[in-house]
């Protein structure tokens, strides 16, 4: 199973006005949009997204007693990325090991379940580390302030929502505790070939963690620069 990442306007996402590279299991691409004109046939979705955005921002304002501006919903360039489930699991396992100063497993197997991983469950239940990487967040809003909460998506399904400020802080903390990589190095990590035993389905944990980290790092940078949310799906 693959993890799919999208950073762009929510309107484009829900109208399927975007394309994911299906040819490469580990890819990241910024797609340039030549026309800023919206499809007028999608009034229903545009209204649905607008109402959702208003509701979410009002909820956040009530929680933090502060007003937050709307993000961009003007049709624009977007970023897409994908990586294998094991890479995301590897990053979560590696991160949990770092914050508790405990060794991490050097090898991760295909289809590893984090539900049975004691260290990850420890981090998930630790109120000190209410990280979006640990709690199943699938939507990050372009807000610098750190915040994680339960809320609906535009179609009314409840999910964990966080901010790009939250994700960026988590990534910085992981890098500080682990690799101390500079931006140039981080950007290049996702381009590496998988270090995998194809027959046994075994992966190098840290190698895959770096790939997932690189993709998330570049995604959150794009989202903050363009004032657009990040959406993750399986």
XYZ file of N, CA and C in Angstrom:
702
model
N 0.846 -1.194 0.000
C 0.000 0.000 0.000
C 0.879 1.240 0.000
N 0.473 2.250 -0.757
C 1.240 3.474 -0.873
C 0.606 4.603 -0.067
N 1.449 5.543 0.361
C 0.998 6.785 0.966
C 0.994 7.842 -0.129
N -0.116 8.553 -0.263
C -0.227 9.592 -1.285
C -0.349 10.951 -0.600
N 0.436 11.905 -1.081
C 0.475 13.254 -0.504
C 0.065 14.265 -1.564
N -0.767 15.202 -1.143
C -1.176 16.304 -2.029
C -1.069 17.606 -1.248
N -0.460 18.620 -1.835
C -0.425 19.964 -1.254
C -0.918 20.935 -2.318
N -2.054 21.530 -2.066
C -2.672 22.434 -3.044
C -4.031 22.873 -2.532
N -4.820 23.478 -3.385
C -6.137 23.914 -2.940
C -7.041 22.705 -2.722
N -7.920 22.824 -1.754
C -8.839 21.727 -1.441
C -9.856 21.560 -2.564
N -10.226 22.659 -3.218
C -11.143 22.578 -4.366
C -10.586 21.670 -5.453
N -9.315 21.864 -5.793
C -8.711 21.042 -6.835
C -8.676 19.573 -6.426
N -8.430 19.331 -5.153
C -8.351 17.953 -4.661
C -9.696 17.248 -4.817
N -10.764 17.891 -4.382
C -12.070 17.230 -4.375
C -12.750 17.230 -5.745
N -12.271 18.046 -6.657
C -12.798 17.996 -8.028
C -11.922 17.129 -8.921
N -10.932 16.450 -8.305
C -9.999 15.593 -9.056
C -9.256 16.378 -10.131
N -8.996 17.645 -9.856
C -8.282 18.503 -10.794
C -6.783 18.458 -10.489
N -6.257 17.233 -10.368
C -4.842 17.037 -10.094
C -4.464 15.635 -10.537
N -3.185 15.425 -10.745
C -2.692 14.151 -11.267
C -1.559 13.657 -10.380
N -1.611 12.375 -10.017
C -0.554 11.744 -9.238
C 0.267 10.854 -10.153
N 1.585 10.968 -10.043
C 2.470 10.130 -10.842
C 2.325 8.672 -10.406
N 1.791 7.836 -11.268
C 1.542 6.423 -10.938
C 2.694 5.515 -11.335
N 3.726 6.082 -11.959
C 4.793 5.242 -12.500
C 5.897 4.935 -11.496
N 6.043 5.793 -10.489
C 7.156 5.655 -9.560
C 6.632 5.534 -8.139
N 7.081 4.530 -7.418
C 6.617 4.299 -6.048
C 7.108 5.380 -5.088
N 8.261 5.981 -5.365
C 8.759 7.076 -4.544
C 8.960 8.278 -5.453
N 8.033 9.215 -5.428
C 8.103 10.343 -6.335
C 7.628 11.608 -5.652
N 8.096 12.725 -6.162
C 7.643 14.031 -5.706
C 7.675 14.961 -6.902
N 6.571 15.671 -7.128
C 6.483 16.507 -8.315
C 5.645 17.747 -8.033
N 6.122 18.886 -8.494
C 5.343 20.123 -8.451
C 4.739 20.329 -9.834
N 3.425 20.399 -9.890
C 2.716 20.520 -11.167
C 2.318 21.976 -11.388
N 2.729 22.525 -12.494
C 2.409 23.898 -12.832
C 1.027 23.969 -13.483
N 0.209 24.888 -13.009
C -1.127 25.094 -13.560
C -1.081 26.316 -14.472
N -1.458 26.126 -15.734
C -1.353 27.225 -16.713
C -2.540 28.167 -16.666
N -3.693 27.661 -16.221
C -4.894 28.498 -16.160
C -5.392 28.578 -14.725
N -5.690 29.800 -14.262
C -6.214 30.011 -12.913
C -7.743 29.984 -12.889
N -8.358 29.729 -14.053
C -9.812 29.762 -14.160
C -10.404 28.484 -13.580
N -11.347 28.632 -12.675
C -12.001 27.478 -12.071
C -13.032 26.877 -13.030
N -13.298 25.608 -12.870
C -14.351 24.937 -13.618
C -15.701 25.313 -13.007
N -16.524 26.025 -13.749
C -17.794 26.512 -13.217
C -18.813 25.403 -12.979
N -18.498 24.178 -13.419
C -19.422 23.065 -13.201
C -19.321 22.507 -11.779
N -18.373 23.027 -11.006
C -18.119 22.463 -9.684
C -18.580 23.383 -8.555
N -19.694 24.093 -8.770
C -20.190 25.018 -7.754
C -20.499 24.312 -6.448
N -21.037 23.096 -6.523
C -21.402 22.366 -5.314
C -20.167 22.098 -4.460
N -19.088 21.615 -5.083
C -17.866 21.312 -4.343
C -17.230 22.589 -3.810
N -17.233 23.642 -4.610
C -16.667 24.911 -4.153
C -17.404 25.434 -2.932
N -18.709 25.315 -2.926
C -19.497 25.758 -1.776
C -19.238 24.859 -0.572
N -19.125 23.553 -0.818
C -18.847 22.606 0.258
C -17.507 22.922 0.915
N -16.492 23.167 0.108
C -15.159 23.472 0.629
C -15.152 24.805 1.364
N -15.831 25.799 0.813
C -15.885 27.116 1.452
C -16.548 27.039 2.828
N -17.626 26.286 2.930
C -18.317 26.120 4.215
C -17.436 25.372 5.216
N -16.728 24.349 4.729
C -15.825 23.587 5.590
C -14.700 24.474 6.112
N -14.099 25.253 5.225
C -13.001 26.135 5.625
C -13.463 27.129 6.692
N -14.635 27.698 6.484
C -15.185 28.654 7.456
C -15.410 27.983 8.807
N -15.960 26.766 8.782
C -16.235 26.026 10.018
C -14.946 25.686 10.757
N -13.936 25.208 10.025
C -12.666 24.814 10.645
C -11.957 26.016 11.245
N -11.890 27.107 10.508
C -11.208 28.299 11.015
C -11.914 28.877 12.232
N -13.254 28.792 12.242
C -14.001 29.264 13.397
C -13.716 28.393 14.615
N -13.620 27.091 14.399
C -13.328 26.164 15.492
C -11.944 26.438 16.077
N -10.972 26.641 15.206
C -9.608 26.933 15.668
C -9.578 28.261 16.423
N -10.284 29.251 15.904
C -10.328 30.565 16.554
C -10.914 30.457 17.948
N -11.917 29.599 18.114
C -12.532 29.406 19.428
C -11.577 28.715 20.395
N -10.809 27.749 19.868
C -9.861 27.017 20.707
C -8.724 27.922 21.177
N -8.175 28.696 20.254
C -6.981 29.496 20.545
C -7.287 30.960 20.865
N -8.593 31.332 20.802
C -8.985 32.720 21.065
C -8.193 33.680 20.172
N -8.164 33.343 18.905
C -7.414 34.135 17.950
C -8.083 33.993 16.587
N -7.899 34.973 15.723
C -8.479 34.912 14.378
C -7.420 34.458 13.383
N -7.819 33.543 12.495
C -6.896 33.015 11.504
C -7.417 33.306 10.094
N -6.557 33.802 9.211
C -6.999 34.110 7.844
C -7.250 32.862 7.026
N -8.051 32.988 5.991
C -8.319 31.872 5.084
C -7.049 31.529 4.303
N -6.946 30.261 3.924
C -5.853 29.874 3.053
C -6.293 30.049 1.596
N -5.392 29.818 0.670
C -5.682 30.059 -0.747
C -6.541 28.946 -1.336
N -7.617 29.332 -2.014
C -8.418 28.388 -2.786
C -8.511 28.823 -4.250
N -7.563 29.639 -4.686
C -7.468 30.026 -6.093
C -6.691 28.935 -6.831
N -7.258 28.423 -7.919
C -6.622 27.342 -8.677
C -5.162 27.687 -8.956
N -4.263 26.806 -8.545
C -2.838 27.145 -8.598
C -1.988 25.886 -8.706
N -0.672 26.082 -8.749
C 0.264 24.960 -8.789
C 0.056 24.084 -7.555
N 0.367 22.817 -7.699
C 0.223 21.910 -6.567
C 1.379 20.920 -6.547
N 1.554 20.276 -5.419
C 2.601 19.268 -5.248
C 1.955 17.911 -4.997
N 2.474 16.891 -5.616
C 2.038 15.526 -5.329
C 3.257 14.683 -4.981
N 3.044 13.716 -4.120
C 4.132 12.823 -3.736
C 3.539 11.484 -3.344
N 4.366 10.474 -3.391
C 3.945 9.148 -2.946
C 5.161 8.382 -2.461
N 4.940 7.529 -1.483
C 5.986 6.628 -1.025
C 5.317 5.415 -0.413
N 6.068 4.353 -0.266
C 5.480 3.111 0.209
C 5.137 3.222 1.695
N 4.141 2.458 2.117
C 3.686 2.459 3.506
C 4.846 2.201 4.471
N 5.762 1.309 4.095
C 6.885 0.972 4.965
C 7.773 2.181 5.253
N 7.853 3.123 4.307
C 8.672 4.319 4.530
C 8.061 5.207 5.611
N 6.742 5.360 5.563
C 6.063 6.155 6.583
C 6.173 5.478 7.947
N 5.999 4.166 7.974
C 6.139 3.412 9.221
C 7.562 3.522 9.761
N 8.541 3.463 8.876
C 9.939 3.564 9.290
C 10.217 4.914 9.934
N 9.670 5.990 9.356
C 9.872 7.324 9.926
C 9.250 7.422 11.315
N 8.064 6.865 11.480
C 7.384 6.906 12.775
C 8.165 6.093 13.816
N 8.627 4.913 13.433
C 9.410 4.077 14.349
C 10.723 4.763 14.714
N 11.385 5.324 13.734
C 12.663 6.010 13.966
C 12.463 7.205 14.890
N 11.388 7.972 14.667
C 11.103 9.166 15.473
C 10.827 8.786 16.926
N 10.019 7.747 17.119
C 9.698 7.305 18.476
C 10.962 6.853 19.209
N 11.847 6.190 18.497
C 13.101 5.736 19.113
C 13.959 6.920 19.542
N 13.978 7.961 18.722
C 14.804 9.124 19.037
C 14.320 9.847 20.288
N 13.019 10.074 20.387
C 12.529 10.888 21.502
C 12.665 10.176 22.842
N 12.710 8.839 22.819
C 12.890 8.088 24.060
C 14.328 7.583 24.232
N 15.198 7.969 23.292
C 16.613 7.601 23.361
C 16.793 6.089 23.471
N 16.047 5.379 22.649
C 16.105 3.928 22.613
C 16.483 3.462 21.207
N 17.100 2.295 21.095
C 17.489 1.807 19.758
C 16.270 1.502 18.898
N 16.407 1.713 17.606
C 15.329 1.391 16.678
C 15.709 0.144 15.884
N 14.727 -0.617 15.429
C 15.028 -1.820 14.640
C 15.679 -1.436 13.308
N 16.781 -2.058 12.991
C 17.494 -1.715 11.764
C 16.738 -2.157 10.520
N 15.898 -3.172 10.669
C 15.163 -3.725 9.531
C 13.664 -3.611 9.787
N 12.929 -3.232 8.755
C 11.471 -3.213 8.832
C 10.923 -4.132 7.750
N 9.926 -4.917 8.102
C 9.343 -5.859 7.160
C 8.188 -5.220 6.397
N 7.898 -5.763 5.235
C 6.747 -5.298 4.463
C 5.470 -5.463 5.279
N 4.584 -4.450 5.146
C 3.277 -4.480 5.820
C 3.405 -4.572 7.340
N 4.458 -3.961 7.894
C 4.618 -3.909 9.346
C 3.470 -3.132 9.976
N 2.875 -3.659 11.025
C 1.784 -2.996 11.727
C 2.331 -2.229 12.923
N 2.092 -0.918 12.950
C 2.555 -0.108 14.064
C 1.700 -0.319 15.311
N 0.530 -0.941 15.139
C -0.340 -1.193 16.280
C 0.306 -2.171 17.267
N 1.227 -2.992 16.762
C 1.882 -3.976 17.616
C 3.294 -3.557 18.002
N 3.642 -2.305 17.699
C 4.986 -1.819 18.009
C 4.935 -1.043 19.324
N 5.559 -1.577 20.378
C 5.448 -1.018 21.723
C 5.925 0.427 21.795
N 7.033 0.732 21.126
C 7.609 2.074 21.203
C 6.688 3.113 20.565
N 6.106 2.757 19.431
C 5.180 3.671 18.749
C 3.928 3.876 19.596
N 3.426 2.823 20.189
C 2.246 2.945 21.040
C 2.543 3.783 22.285
N 3.763 3.694 22.793
C 4.164 4.515 23.927
C 4.099 5.996 23.552
N 4.622 6.322 22.362
C 4.606 7.705 21.902
C 3.181 8.190 21.636
N 2.355 7.302 21.089
C 0.974 7.659 20.773
C 0.189 7.998 22.040
N 0.474 7.312 23.122
C -0.256 7.508 24.369
C 0.403 8.513 25.304
N 1.514 9.079 24.886
C 2.251 10.037 25.711
C 1.749 11.447 25.407
N 1.101 12.098 26.381
C 0.543 13.430 26.166
C 1.619 14.462 25.844
N 2.826 14.208 26.275
C 3.941 15.120 25.980
C 4.244 15.146 24.492
N 3.997 14.028 23.811
C 4.303 13.930 22.385
C 3.017 13.688 21.601
N 2.161 14.670 21.583
C 0.929 14.588 20.793
C 1.243 14.971 19.352
N 2.105 14.176 18.736
C 2.612 14.503 17.408
C 1.628 14.081 16.316
N 1.567 14.899 15.279
C 0.698 14.564 14.148
C 1.217 13.331 13.414
N 2.510 13.077 13.491
C 3.072 11.883 12.847
C 2.641 10.611 13.556
N 2.324 10.712 14.843
C 1.965 9.531 15.621
C 0.466 9.265 15.649
N -0.357 10.314 15.557
C -1.788 10.150 15.848
C -2.682 9.984 14.618
N -2.093 9.730 13.460
C -2.903 9.453 12.268
C -3.437 10.673 11.561
N -2.795 11.814 11.727
C -3.218 13.033 11.029
C -3.172 12.834 9.522
N -4.220 13.284 8.844
C -4.266 13.185 7.377
C -4.506 14.539 6.716
N -4.543 15.601 7.509
C -4.731 16.943 6.947
C -3.952 17.944 7.788
N -3.093 18.728 7.125
C -2.349 19.786 7.797
C -2.720 21.124 7.157
N -3.212 22.048 7.951
C -3.617 23.359 7.457
C -2.431 24.325 7.495
N -2.353 25.259 6.534
C -1.195 26.170 6.466
C -1.267 27.277 7.527
N -1.004 26.879 8.763
C -0.995 27.798 9.899
C 0.294 27.556 10.669
N 1.005 28.622 10.999
C 2.305 28.484 11.658
C 2.182 27.998 13.096
N 1.095 28.359 13.766
C 0.911 27.961 15.156
C 0.719 26.449 15.254
N 1.270 25.857 16.320
C 1.170 24.407 16.494
C -0.172 24.036 17.119
N -0.883 23.131 16.437
C -2.217 22.744 16.879
C -2.606 21.423 16.240
N -3.226 20.533 17.036
C -3.763 19.263 16.545
C -5.132 19.045 17.176
N -6.108 18.626 16.371
C -7.464 18.459 16.895
C -8.257 17.522 15.988
N -9.393 17.041 16.496
C -10.318 16.257 15.689
C -11.317 17.197 15.031
N -11.630 16.923 13.761
C -12.595 17.739 13.048
C -13.053 17.033 11.785
N -14.042 17.590 11.106
C -14.543 16.960 9.882
C -13.715 17.355 8.669
N -13.765 16.508 7.641
C -13.263 16.937 6.343
C -14.444 17.531 5.570
N -14.249 18.029 4.364
C -15.364 18.671 3.647
C -16.585 17.790 3.429
N -16.409 16.469 3.429
C -17.556 15.572 3.239
C -18.175 15.127 4.563
N -17.645 15.635 5.686
C -18.247 15.361 6.982
C -17.628 14.228 7.772
N -16.608 13.561 7.243
C -15.948 12.479 7.966
C -14.991 13.044 9.001
N -14.992 12.487 10.194
C -14.117 12.966 11.263
C -12.699 12.436 11.063
N -11.724 13.303 11.224
C -10.329 12.927 11.074
C -9.473 13.779 11.997
N -8.192 13.434 12.086
C -7.256 14.224 12.868
C -6.667 15.299 11.957
N -6.766 16.539 12.401
C -6.272 17.686 11.639
C -5.182 18.377 12.442
N -4.133 18.792 11.786
C -3.063 19.533 12.439
C -2.674 20.718 11.554
N -1.645 21.421 11.938
C -1.169 22.560 11.156
C 0.214 22.257 10.588
N 0.583 22.993 9.553
C 1.923 22.813 8.988
C 2.990 23.240 9.988
N 2.637 24.170 10.874
C 3.572 24.557 11.928
C 3.879 23.394 12.849
N 2.862 22.576 13.128
C 3.038 21.375 13.943
C 3.967 20.388 13.257
N 3.686 20.088 11.993
C 4.487 19.110 11.252
C 5.927 19.589 11.094
N 6.113 20.862 10.783
C 7.470 21.385 10.594
C 8.269 21.293 11.886
N 7.630 21.587 13.006
C 8.330 21.497 14.289
C 8.737 20.061 14.595
N 7.857 19.109 14.271
C 8.182 17.695 14.486
C 9.367 17.273 13.624
N 9.358 17.682 12.370
C 10.447 17.321 11.456
C 11.773 17.927 11.909
N 11.735 19.160 12.361
C 12.958 19.812 12.850
C 13.504 19.073 14.075
N 12.592 18.633 14.934
C 13.000 17.922 16.150
C 13.640 16.584 15.792
N 13.049 15.870 14.844
C 13.600 14.587 14.402
C 14.987 14.784 13.810
N 15.125 15.775 12.963
C 16.415 16.029 12.317
C 17.479 16.420 13.343
N 17.076 17.219 14.318
C 18.017 17.656 15.355
C 18.508 16.475 16.195
N 17.592 15.580 16.553
C 17.956 14.436 17.389
C 18.706 13.358 16.608
N 18.437 13.285 15.302
C 18.983 12.195 14.520
C 20.096 12.568 13.558
N 19.747 13.160 12.436
C 20.690 13.298 11.330
C 21.421 14.639 11.276
N 20.780 15.706 11.725
C 21.349 17.054 11.574
C 21.701 17.351 10.119
N 20.830 16.911 9.214
C 21.068 17.142 7.793
C 20.754 18.573 7.395
N 21.553 19.130 6.470
C 21.234 20.466 5.949
C 20.168 20.334 4.870
N 19.626 21.464 4.441
C 18.492 21.428 3.513
C 18.834 20.723 2.211
N 20.023 20.954 1.694
C 20.416 20.323 0.428
C 20.448 18.801 0.565
N 20.999 18.321 1.661
C 21.053 16.874 1.885
C 19.653 16.291 2.035
N 18.811 16.981 2.808
C 17.452 16.494 3.045
C 16.684 16.360 1.740
N 16.801 17.340 0.883
C 16.078 17.317 -0.386
C 16.504 16.120 -1.239
N 17.769 15.748 -1.141
C 18.277 14.646 -1.969
C 17.954 13.264 -1.415
N 17.535 13.164 -0.169
C 17.301 11.845 0.431
C 16.217 11.055 -0.286
N 15.191 11.730 -0.788
C 14.088 10.976 -1.392
C 14.467 10.374 -2.742
N 15.566 10.815 -3.320
C 15.971 10.327 -4.641
C 16.723 9.002 -4.565
N 17.131 8.594 -3.376
C 17.914 7.363 -3.241
C 17.083 6.147 -3.636
N 17.739 5.148 -4.174
C 17.097 3.877 -4.483
C 16.782 3.133 -3.185
N 15.690 2.395 -3.194
C 15.312 1.623 -1.996
C 16.405 0.619 -1.644
N 16.693 0.532 -0.354
C 17.623 -0.475 0.138
C 16.785 -1.643 0.648
N 16.488 -2.569 -0.243
C 15.523 -3.628 0.077
C 15.982 -4.970 -0.454
N 15.687 -6.001 0.311
C 15.826 -7.372 -0.159
C 14.487 -7.741 -0.796
N 14.418 -7.721 -2.126
C 13.140 -7.894 -2.828
C 12.464 -9.229 -2.493
N 13.250 -10.274 -2.294
C 12.661 -11.595 -2.056
C 12.077 -11.718 -0.655
N 12.779 -11.182 0.328
C 12.329 -11.341 1.710
C 11.393 -10.225 2.159
N 11.340 -9.111 1.405
C 10.492 -8.002 1.797
C 11.024 -7.251 3.001
N 12.348 -7.184 3.142
C 12.978 -6.500 4.262
C 13.583 -5.184 3.791
N 13.397 -4.149 4.603
C 13.901 -2.824 4.269
C 14.806 -2.302 5.379
N 15.745 -1.439 5.006
C 16.547 -0.735 5.988
C 15.711 0.404 6.572
N 15.470 0.370 7.883
C 14.556 1.309 8.527
C 14.999 2.756 8.357
N 16.238 3.053 8.672
C 16.702 4.440 8.609
C 16.718 4.963 7.184
N 17.035 4.108 6.247
C 17.059 4.501 4.834
C 15.669 4.955 4.386
N 14.644 4.146 4.705
C 13.286 4.514 4.327
C 12.784 5.720 5.112
N 13.187 5.821 6.381
C 12.788 6.971 7.200
C 13.282 8.266 6.575
N 14.482 8.245 6.040
C 15.034 9.439 5.386
C 14.225 9.816 4.143
N 13.811 8.812 3.379
C 13.013 9.095 2.189
C 11.695 9.767 2.563
N 10.989 9.207 3.528
C 9.714 9.776 3.949
C 9.916 11.169 4.538
N 10.960 11.331 5.324
C 11.262 12.629 5.921
C 11.477 13.685 4.845
N 12.268 13.346 3.831
C 12.574 14.281 2.749
C 11.315 14.740 2.034
N 10.429 13.794 1.732
C 9.195 14.133 1.024
C 8.310 15.026 1.879
N 8.162 14.710 3.157
C 7.340 15.535 4.044
C 7.952 16.920 4.239
N 9.266 16.981 4.351
C 9.965 18.258 4.526
C 9.719 19.183 3.329
N 9.837 18.641 2.132
C 9.623 19.448 0.930
C 8.148 19.811 0.757
N 7.263 18.906 1.179
C 5.836 19.165 1.065
C 5.408 20.304 1.980
N 5.863 20.285 3.225
C 5.459 21.335 4.166
C 6.059 22.678 3.754
N 7.246 22.678 3.163
C 7.840 23.923 2.664
C 6.985 24.501 1.533
N 6.530 23.636 0.632
C 5.666 24.071 -0.476
C 4.340 24.607 0.057
N 3.751 23.896 1.005
C 2.456 24.297 1.564
C 2.541 25.655 2.244
N 3.590 25.881 3.006
C 3.749 27.169 3.689
C 4.005 28.300 2.698
N 4.806 28.036 1.701
C 5.128 29.066 0.707
C 3.900 29.474 -0.098
N 3.024 28.499 -0.408
C 1.866 28.756 -1.260
C 0.555 28.897 -0.493
N 0.627 28.793 0.843
C -0.540 28.962 1.697
C -1.664 27.995 1.331
N -1.311 26.708 1.243
C -2.285 25.666 0.891
C -2.154 24.503 1.879
N -3.229 23.742 2.084
C -3.192 22.591 2.986
C -2.441 21.410 2.379
N -2.132 20.442 3.252
C -1.555 19.152 2.859
C -2.587 18.076 3.180
N -2.833 17.184 2.230
C -3.766 16.092 2.433
C -3.044 14.774 2.188
N -3.221 13.829 3.095
C -2.573 12.521 3.005
C -3.646 11.445 2.880
N -3.411 10.476 2.008
C -4.349 9.365 1.859
C -3.565 8.074 1.657
N -4.249 6.946 1.906
C -3.616 5.624 1.780
C -4.143 4.935 0.535
